[in-house]
Tab-separated table of C-alpha atoms in Angstrom:
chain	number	residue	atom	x	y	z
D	1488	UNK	CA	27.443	-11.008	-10.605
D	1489	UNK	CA	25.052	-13.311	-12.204
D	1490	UNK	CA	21.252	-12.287	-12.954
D	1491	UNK	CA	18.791	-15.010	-13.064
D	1492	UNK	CA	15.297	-15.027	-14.855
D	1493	UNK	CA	13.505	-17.549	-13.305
D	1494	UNK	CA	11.368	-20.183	-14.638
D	1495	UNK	CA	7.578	-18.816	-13.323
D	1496	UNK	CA	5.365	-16.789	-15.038
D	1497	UNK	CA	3.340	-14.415	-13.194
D	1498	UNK	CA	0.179	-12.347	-12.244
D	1499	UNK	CA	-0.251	-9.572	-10.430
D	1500	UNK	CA	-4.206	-9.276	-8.795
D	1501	UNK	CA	-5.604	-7.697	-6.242
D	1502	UNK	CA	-8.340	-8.957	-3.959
D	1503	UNK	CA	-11.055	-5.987	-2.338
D	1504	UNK	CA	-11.531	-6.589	1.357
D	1505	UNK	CA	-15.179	-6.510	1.242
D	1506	UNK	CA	-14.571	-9.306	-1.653
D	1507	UNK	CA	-12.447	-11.401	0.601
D	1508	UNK	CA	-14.564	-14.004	1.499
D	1509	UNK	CA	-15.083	-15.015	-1.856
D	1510	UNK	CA	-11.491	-16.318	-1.859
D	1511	UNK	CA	-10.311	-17.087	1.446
D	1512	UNK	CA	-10.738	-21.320	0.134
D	1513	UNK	CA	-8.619	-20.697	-2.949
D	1514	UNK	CA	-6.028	-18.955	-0.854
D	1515	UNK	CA	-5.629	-20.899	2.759
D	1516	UNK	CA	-4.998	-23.967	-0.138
D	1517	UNK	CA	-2.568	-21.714	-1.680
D	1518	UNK	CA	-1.007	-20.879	1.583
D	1519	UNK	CA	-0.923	-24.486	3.339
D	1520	UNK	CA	-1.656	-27.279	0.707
D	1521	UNK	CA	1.261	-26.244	-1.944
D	1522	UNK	CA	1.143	-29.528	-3.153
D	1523	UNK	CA	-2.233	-29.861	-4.349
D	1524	UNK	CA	-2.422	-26.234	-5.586
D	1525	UNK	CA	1.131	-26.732	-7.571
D	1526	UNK	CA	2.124	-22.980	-6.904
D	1527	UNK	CA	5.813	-22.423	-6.610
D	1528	UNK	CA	5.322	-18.669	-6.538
D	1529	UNK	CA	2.990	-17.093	-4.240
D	1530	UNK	CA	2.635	-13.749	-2.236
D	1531	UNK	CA	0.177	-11.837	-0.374
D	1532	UNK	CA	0.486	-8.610	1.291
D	1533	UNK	CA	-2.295	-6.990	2.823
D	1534	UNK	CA	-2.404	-3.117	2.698
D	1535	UNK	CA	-5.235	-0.676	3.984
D	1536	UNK	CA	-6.870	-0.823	0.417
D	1537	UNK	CA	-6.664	-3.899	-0.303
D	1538	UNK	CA	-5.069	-7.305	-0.901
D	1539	UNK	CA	-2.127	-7.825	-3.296
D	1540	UNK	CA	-1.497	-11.567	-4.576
D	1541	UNK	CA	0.996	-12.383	-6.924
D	1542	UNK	CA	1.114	-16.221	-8.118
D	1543	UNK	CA	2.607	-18.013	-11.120
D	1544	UNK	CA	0.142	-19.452	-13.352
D	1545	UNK	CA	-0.609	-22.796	-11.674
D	1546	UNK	CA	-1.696	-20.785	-8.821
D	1547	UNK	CA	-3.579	-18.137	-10.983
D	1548	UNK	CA	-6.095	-21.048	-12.270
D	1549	UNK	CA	-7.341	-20.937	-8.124
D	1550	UNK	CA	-8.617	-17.245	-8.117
D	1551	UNK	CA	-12.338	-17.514	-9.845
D	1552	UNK	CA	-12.894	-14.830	-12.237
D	1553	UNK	CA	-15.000	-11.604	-9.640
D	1554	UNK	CA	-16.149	-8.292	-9.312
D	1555	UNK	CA	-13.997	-8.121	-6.552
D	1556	UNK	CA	-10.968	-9.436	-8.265
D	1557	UNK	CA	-8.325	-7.266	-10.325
D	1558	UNK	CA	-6.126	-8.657	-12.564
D	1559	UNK	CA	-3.281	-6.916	-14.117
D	1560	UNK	CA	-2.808	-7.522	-17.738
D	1561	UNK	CA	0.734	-8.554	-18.302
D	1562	UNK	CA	2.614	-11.569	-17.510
D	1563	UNK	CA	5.785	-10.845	-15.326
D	1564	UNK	CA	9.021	-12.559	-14.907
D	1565	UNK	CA	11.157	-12.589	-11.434
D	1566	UNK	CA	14.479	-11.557	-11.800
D	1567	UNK	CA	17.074	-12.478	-9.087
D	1568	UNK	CA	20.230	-11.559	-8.615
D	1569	UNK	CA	22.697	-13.683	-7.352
D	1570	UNK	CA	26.627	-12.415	-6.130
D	1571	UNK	CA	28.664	-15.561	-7.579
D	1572	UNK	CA	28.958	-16.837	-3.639
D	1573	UNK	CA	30.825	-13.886	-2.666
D	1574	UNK	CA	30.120	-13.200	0.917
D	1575	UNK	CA	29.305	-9.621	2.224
D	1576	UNK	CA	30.795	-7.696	4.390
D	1577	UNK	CA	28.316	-6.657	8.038
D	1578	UNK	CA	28.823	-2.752	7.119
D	1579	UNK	CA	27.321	-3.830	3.623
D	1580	UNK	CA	23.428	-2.610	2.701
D	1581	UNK	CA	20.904	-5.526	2.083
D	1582	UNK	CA	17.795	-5.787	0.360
D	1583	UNK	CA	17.266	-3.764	-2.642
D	1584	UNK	CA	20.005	-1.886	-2.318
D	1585	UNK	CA	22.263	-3.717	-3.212
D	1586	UNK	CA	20.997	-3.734	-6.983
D	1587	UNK	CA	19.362	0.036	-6.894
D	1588	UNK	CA	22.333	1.225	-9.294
D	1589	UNK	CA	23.385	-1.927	-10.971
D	1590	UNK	CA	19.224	-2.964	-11.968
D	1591	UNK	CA	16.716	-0.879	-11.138
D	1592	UNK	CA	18.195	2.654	-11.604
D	1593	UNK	CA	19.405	1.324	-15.824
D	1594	UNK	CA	15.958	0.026	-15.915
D	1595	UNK	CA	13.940	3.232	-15.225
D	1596	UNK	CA	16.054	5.072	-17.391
D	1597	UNK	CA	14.912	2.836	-20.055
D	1598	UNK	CA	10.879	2.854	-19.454
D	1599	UNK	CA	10.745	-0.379	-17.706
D	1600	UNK	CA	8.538	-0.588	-15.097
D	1601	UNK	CA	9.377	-3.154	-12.183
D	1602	UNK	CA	7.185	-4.856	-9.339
D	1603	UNK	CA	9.383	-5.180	-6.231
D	1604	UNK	CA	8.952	-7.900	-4.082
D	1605	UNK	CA	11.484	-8.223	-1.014
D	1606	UNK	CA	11.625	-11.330	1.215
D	1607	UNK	CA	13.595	-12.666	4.306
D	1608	UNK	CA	15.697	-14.678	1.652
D	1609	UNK	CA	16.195	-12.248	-1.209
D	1610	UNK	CA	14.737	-9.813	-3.742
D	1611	UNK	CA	13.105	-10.257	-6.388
D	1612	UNK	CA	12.019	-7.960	-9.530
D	1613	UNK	CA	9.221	-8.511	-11.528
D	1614	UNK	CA	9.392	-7.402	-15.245
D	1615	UNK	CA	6.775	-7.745	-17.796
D	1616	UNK	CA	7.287	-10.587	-19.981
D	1617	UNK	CA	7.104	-8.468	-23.184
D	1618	UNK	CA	10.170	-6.093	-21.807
D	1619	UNK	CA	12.472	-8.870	-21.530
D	1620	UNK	CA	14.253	-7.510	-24.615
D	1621	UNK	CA	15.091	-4.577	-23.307
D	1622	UNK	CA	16.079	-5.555	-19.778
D	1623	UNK	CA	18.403	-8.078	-21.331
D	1624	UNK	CA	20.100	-5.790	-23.032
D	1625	UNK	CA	20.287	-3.013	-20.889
D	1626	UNK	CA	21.905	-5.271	-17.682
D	1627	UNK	CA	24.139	-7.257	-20.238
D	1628	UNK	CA	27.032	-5.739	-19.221
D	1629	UNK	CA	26.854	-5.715	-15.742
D	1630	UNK	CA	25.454	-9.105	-15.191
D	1631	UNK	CA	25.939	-12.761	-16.709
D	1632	UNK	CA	22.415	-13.447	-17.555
D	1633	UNK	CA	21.235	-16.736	-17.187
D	1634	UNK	CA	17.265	-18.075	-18.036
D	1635	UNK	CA	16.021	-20.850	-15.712
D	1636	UNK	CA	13.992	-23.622	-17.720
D	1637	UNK	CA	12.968	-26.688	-15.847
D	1638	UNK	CA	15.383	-26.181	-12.867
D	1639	UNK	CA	18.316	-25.473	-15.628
D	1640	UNK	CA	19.887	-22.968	-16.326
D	1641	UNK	CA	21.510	-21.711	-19.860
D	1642	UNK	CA	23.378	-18.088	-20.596
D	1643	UNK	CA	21.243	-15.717	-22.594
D	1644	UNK	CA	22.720	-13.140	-24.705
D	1645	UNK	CA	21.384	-9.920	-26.125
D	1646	UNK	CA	21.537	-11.124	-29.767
D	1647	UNK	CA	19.250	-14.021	-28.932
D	1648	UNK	CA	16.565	-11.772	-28.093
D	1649	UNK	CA	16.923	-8.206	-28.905
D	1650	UNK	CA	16.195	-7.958	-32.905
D	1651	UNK	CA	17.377	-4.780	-33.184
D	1652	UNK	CA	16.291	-2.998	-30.226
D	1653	UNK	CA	18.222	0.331	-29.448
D	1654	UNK	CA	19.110	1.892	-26.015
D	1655	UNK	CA	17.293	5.182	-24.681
D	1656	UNK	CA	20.609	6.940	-24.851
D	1657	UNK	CA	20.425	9.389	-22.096
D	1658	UNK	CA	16.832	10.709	-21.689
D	1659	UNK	CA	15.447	10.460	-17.900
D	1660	UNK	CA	11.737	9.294	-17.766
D	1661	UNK	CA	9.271	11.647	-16.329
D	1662	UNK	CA	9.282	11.078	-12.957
D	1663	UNK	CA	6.317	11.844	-10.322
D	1664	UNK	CA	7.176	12.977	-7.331
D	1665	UNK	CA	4.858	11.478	-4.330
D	1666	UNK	CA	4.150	11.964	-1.265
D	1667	UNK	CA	6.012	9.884	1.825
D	1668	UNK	CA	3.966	8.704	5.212
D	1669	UNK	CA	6.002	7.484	7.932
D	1670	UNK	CA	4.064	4.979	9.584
D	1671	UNK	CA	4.558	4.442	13.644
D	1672	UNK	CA	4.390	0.747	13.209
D	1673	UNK	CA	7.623	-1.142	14.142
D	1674	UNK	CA	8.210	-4.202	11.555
D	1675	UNK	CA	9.883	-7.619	11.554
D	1676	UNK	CA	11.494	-9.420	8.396
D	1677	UNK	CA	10.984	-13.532	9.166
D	1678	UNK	CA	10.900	-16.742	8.049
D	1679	UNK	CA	10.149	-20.115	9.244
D	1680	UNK	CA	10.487	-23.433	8.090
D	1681	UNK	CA	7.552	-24.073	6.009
D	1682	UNK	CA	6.540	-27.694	7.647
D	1683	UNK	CA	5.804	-25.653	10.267
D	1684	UNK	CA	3.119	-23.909	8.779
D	1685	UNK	CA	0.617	-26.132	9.831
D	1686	UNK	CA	1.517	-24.927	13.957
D	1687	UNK	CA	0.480	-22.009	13.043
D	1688	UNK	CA	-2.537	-21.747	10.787
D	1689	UNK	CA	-5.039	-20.881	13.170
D	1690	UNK	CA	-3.074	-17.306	14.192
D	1691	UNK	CA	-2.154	-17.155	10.729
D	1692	UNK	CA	-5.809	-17.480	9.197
D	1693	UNK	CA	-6.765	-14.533	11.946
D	1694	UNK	CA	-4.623	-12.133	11.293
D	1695	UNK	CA	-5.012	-12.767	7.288
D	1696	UNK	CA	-8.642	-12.965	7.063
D	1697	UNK	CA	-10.285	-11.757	10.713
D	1698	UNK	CA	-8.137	-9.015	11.830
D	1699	UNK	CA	-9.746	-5.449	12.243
D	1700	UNK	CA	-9.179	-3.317	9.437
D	1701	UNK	CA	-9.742	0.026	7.717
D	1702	UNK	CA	-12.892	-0.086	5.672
D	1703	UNK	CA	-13.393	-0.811	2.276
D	1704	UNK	CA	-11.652	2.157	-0.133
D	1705	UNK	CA	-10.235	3.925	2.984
D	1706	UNK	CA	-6.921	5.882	1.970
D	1707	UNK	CA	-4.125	6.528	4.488
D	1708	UNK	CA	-3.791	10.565	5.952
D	1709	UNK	CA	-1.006	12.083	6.828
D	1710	UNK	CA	-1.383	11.932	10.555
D	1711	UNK	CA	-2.497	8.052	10.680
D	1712	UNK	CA	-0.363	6.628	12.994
D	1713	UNK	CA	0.108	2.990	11.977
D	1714	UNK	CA	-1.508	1.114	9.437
D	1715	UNK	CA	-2.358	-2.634	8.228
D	1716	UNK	CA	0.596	-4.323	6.471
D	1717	UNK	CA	0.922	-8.145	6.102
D	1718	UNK	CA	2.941	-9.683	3.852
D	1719	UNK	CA	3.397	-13.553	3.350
D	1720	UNK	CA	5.094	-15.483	0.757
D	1721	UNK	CA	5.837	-19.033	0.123
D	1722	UNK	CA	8.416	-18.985	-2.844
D	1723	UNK	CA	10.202	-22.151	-4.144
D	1724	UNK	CA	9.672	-23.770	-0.677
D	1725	UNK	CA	10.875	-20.986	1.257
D	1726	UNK	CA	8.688	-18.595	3.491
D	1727	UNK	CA	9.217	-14.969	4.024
D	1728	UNK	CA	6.962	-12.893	6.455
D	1729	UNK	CA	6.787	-9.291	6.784
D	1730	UNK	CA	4.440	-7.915	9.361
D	1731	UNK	CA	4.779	-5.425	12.696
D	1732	UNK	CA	5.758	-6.011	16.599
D	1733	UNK	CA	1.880	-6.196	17.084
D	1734	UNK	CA	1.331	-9.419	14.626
D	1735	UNK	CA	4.417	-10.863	15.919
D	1736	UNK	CA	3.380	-10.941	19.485
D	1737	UNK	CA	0.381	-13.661	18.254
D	1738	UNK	CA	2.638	-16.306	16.883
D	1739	UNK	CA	4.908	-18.605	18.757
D	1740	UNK	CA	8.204	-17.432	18.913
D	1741	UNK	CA	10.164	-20.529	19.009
D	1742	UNK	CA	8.921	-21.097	15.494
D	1743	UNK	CA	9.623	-17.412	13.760
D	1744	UNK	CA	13.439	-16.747	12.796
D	1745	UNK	CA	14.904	-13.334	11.899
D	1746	UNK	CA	18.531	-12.219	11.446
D	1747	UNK	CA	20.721	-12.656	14.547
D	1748	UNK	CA	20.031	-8.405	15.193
D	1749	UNK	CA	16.618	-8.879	15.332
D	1750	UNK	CA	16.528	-5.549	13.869
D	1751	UNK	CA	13.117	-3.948	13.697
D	1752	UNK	CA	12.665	-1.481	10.716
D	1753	UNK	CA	10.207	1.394	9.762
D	1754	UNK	CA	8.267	1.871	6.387
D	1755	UNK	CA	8.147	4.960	4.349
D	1756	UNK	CA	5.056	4.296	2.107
D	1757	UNK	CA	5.210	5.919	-1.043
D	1758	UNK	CA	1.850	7.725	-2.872
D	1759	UNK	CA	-0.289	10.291	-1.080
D	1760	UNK	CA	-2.941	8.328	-4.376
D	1761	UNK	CA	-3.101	4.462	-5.597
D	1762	UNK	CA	0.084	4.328	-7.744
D	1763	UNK	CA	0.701	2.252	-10.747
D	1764	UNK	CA	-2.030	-0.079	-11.174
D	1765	UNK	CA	-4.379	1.583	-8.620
D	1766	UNK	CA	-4.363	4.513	-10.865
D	1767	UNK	CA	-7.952	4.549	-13.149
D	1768	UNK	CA	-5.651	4.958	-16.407
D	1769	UNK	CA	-7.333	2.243	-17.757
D	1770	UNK	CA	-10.459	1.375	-20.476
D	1771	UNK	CA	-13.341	1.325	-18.033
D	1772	UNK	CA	-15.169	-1.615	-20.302
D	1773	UNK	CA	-11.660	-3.910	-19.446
D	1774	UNK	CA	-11.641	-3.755	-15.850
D	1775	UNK	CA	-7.708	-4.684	-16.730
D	1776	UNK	CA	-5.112	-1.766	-15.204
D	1777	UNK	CA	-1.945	-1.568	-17.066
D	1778	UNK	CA	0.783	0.661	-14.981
D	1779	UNK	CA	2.075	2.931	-17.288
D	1780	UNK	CA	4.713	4.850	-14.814
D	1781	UNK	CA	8.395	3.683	-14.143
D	1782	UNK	CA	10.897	4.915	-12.155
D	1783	UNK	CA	8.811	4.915	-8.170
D	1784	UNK	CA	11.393	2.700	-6.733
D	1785	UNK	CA	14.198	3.808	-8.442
D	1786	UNK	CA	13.216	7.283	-6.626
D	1787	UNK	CA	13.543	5.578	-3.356
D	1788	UNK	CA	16.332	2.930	-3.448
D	1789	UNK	CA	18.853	5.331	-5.490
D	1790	UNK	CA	19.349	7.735	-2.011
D	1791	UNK	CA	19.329	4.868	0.189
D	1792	UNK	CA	22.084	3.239	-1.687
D	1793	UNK	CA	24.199	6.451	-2.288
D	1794	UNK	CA	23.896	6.369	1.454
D	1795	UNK	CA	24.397	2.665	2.227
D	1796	UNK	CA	21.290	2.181	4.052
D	1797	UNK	CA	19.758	-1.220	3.913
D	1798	UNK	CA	15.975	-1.235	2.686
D	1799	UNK	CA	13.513	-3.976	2.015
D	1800	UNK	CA	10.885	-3.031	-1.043
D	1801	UNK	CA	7.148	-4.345	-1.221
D	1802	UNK	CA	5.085	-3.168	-4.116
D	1803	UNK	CA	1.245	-3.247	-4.180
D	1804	UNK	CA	-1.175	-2.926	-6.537
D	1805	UNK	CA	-1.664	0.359	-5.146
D	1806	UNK	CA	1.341	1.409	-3.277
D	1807	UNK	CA	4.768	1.104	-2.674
D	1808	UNK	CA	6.667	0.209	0.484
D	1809	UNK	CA	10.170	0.697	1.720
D	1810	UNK	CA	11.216	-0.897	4.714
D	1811	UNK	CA	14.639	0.387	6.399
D	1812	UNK	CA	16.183	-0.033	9.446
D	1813	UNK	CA	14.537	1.793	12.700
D	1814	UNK	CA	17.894	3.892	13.588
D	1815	UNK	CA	17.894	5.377	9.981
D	1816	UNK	CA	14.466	6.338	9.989
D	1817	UNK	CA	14.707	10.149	10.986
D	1818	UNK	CA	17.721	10.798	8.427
D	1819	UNK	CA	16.212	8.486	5.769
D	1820	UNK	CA	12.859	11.220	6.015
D	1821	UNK	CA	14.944	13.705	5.693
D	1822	UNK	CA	17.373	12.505	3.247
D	1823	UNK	CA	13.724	11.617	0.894
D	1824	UNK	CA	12.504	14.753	0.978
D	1825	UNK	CA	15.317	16.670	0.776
D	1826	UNK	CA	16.015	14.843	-2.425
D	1827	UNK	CA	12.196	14.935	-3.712
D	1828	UNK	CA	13.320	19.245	-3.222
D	1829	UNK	CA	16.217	18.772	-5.496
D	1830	UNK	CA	16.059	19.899	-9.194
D	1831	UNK	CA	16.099	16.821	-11.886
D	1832	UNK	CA	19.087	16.635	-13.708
């Protein structure tokens, strides 16, 4: 298999709702005049808490420096991976479980941290910038890597970039264990062909910017029965929407496309507390979180792929979300806490 790191550099933000309004211009530009805004990476997922937008640096120069506006530190890189045109097989996991052993489970047991960001089309992982070292090394011998640089791509090798740099050897990373909720909302993975967008941008402003949500700093219980989860991205040209049965029903149908199943899936949200970036382990005078925990998805995807249960994988700046497929849900809960029980090797 080949790994690609492709040619955007990224930020990772997150908007408050009661600081929305400050930035719905720079983002419905984002969202439907690509052109003019010159973003060929953007995402936003809206949560309970808050809204998560990640955007390469062209996009980036939009969002106005706010109160209401967090901005992660680091520079990421997407990494994709790509199977050499080999076609799967229907009893064959998608999403990120196809790389939980082969990517992220190597990369946790080396410190790196990764941002997960599933679409309709494929998955991506986000790695700081200043890791790339180590990931490089680490997935050499599993992968062909390849860099993308203006739409080209040229093989990288570990020598080029390592200087040095020496494994973890064995030695697990402390992991936290936290808390699951099982949502009752019932989810759809779509797309749609993005000159379309325009047919749509009146339901698609509402339920972005005017639907009814939580209030401001508002933290999911145990028995809240569904939540607020929107994702859209517009990636490279292609659109990816993630959003439940209730969303759905306000767009056109004849313009939304899913998988031939039109399988409807369940999340298990990860974090009883903001993970990550939401955590305050930051210098109060920077108003700059750095995540300084690894190893939250790796906790998730390893038992779904040891089981061979598809997943789709959203991280926030606050939380973490697995999607997987409505039939597994009851054994997937079990099967995650179950392993949460289990002693660390």
């Amino acid at each position: 298999m080949d790994l690609h790191i492709l040619d955007h550099r990224l930020r990772v933000t997150s908007i408050c709702k009661n600081g929305l309004v400050n930035f719905t211009h720079p983002l419905i530009k984002l969202i439907f005049l690509r052109n003019r805004a010159r973003c060929k990476f953007f995402s936003l997922t809206e949560t309970p808490e808050n809204y998560t937008v990640v955007l390469d640096e062209e996009g980036f120069k939009e969002l106005q420096p706010s109160e209401h506006l967090l901005v992660e530190s680091s520079v990421w890189l997407p990494l994709n991976v790509v199977s050499n045109g080999n076609s799967s097989s229907s009893s064959q996991a998608v999403g990120v479980t196809k790389i939980a052993k082969s990517v992220i489970a190597p990369l946790a047991q080396q410190h790196v941290s990764v941002f997960m960001l599933s679409t309709y089309q494929t998955d991506f992982i986000l790695v700081r910038e200043k890791d790339l070292a180590v990931v490089i090394n680490t997935l050499e011998e599993e992968f062909n890597i390849y860099r993308e640089v203006g739409g080209e791509y040229s093989a990288v090798l570990s020598q080029d970039v390592c200087n040095g740099f020496q494994k973890n050897g064995k030695e697990a990373p402390q992991l936290t264990v936290h808390p699951l909720l099982i949502p009752q909302n019932q989810f759809c993975v779509m797309s749609l062909d993005p000159d379309t967008l325009p047919a749509i941008a009146t339901t698609l402003i509402d339920v972005l910017f005017y639907s009814n949500s939580p209030k401001e700093g508002a933290l999911p219980s145990q028995d809240l029965d569904c939540i607020k989860f929107f994702s859209f991205s517009l990636i490279d040209g292609y659109v990816s929407l993630v959003m439940d049965t209730e969303a759905q029903r306000q767009f056109p149908a004849d313009l939304l496309f899913t998988s031939s199943s039109r399988e409807l899936w369940r999340m298990v949200r990860i974090g009883g507390q903001p993970l990550g970036f939401g955590k305050p382990t930051f210098n109060p005078s920077s108003e700059r979180p750095t995540i300084n925990e690894c190893g939250i998805v790796a906790q998730i995807s390893q038992p779904l792929a040891d089981n061979n249960i598809s997943a789709y994988y959203i991280s926030t700046f606050s939380f973490d979300h697995a999607l997987v497929p409505e039939e597994d849900i009851v054994s997937v809960t079990e099967m995650l806490q179950q392993h949460r029980k289990e002693p660390a090797c």
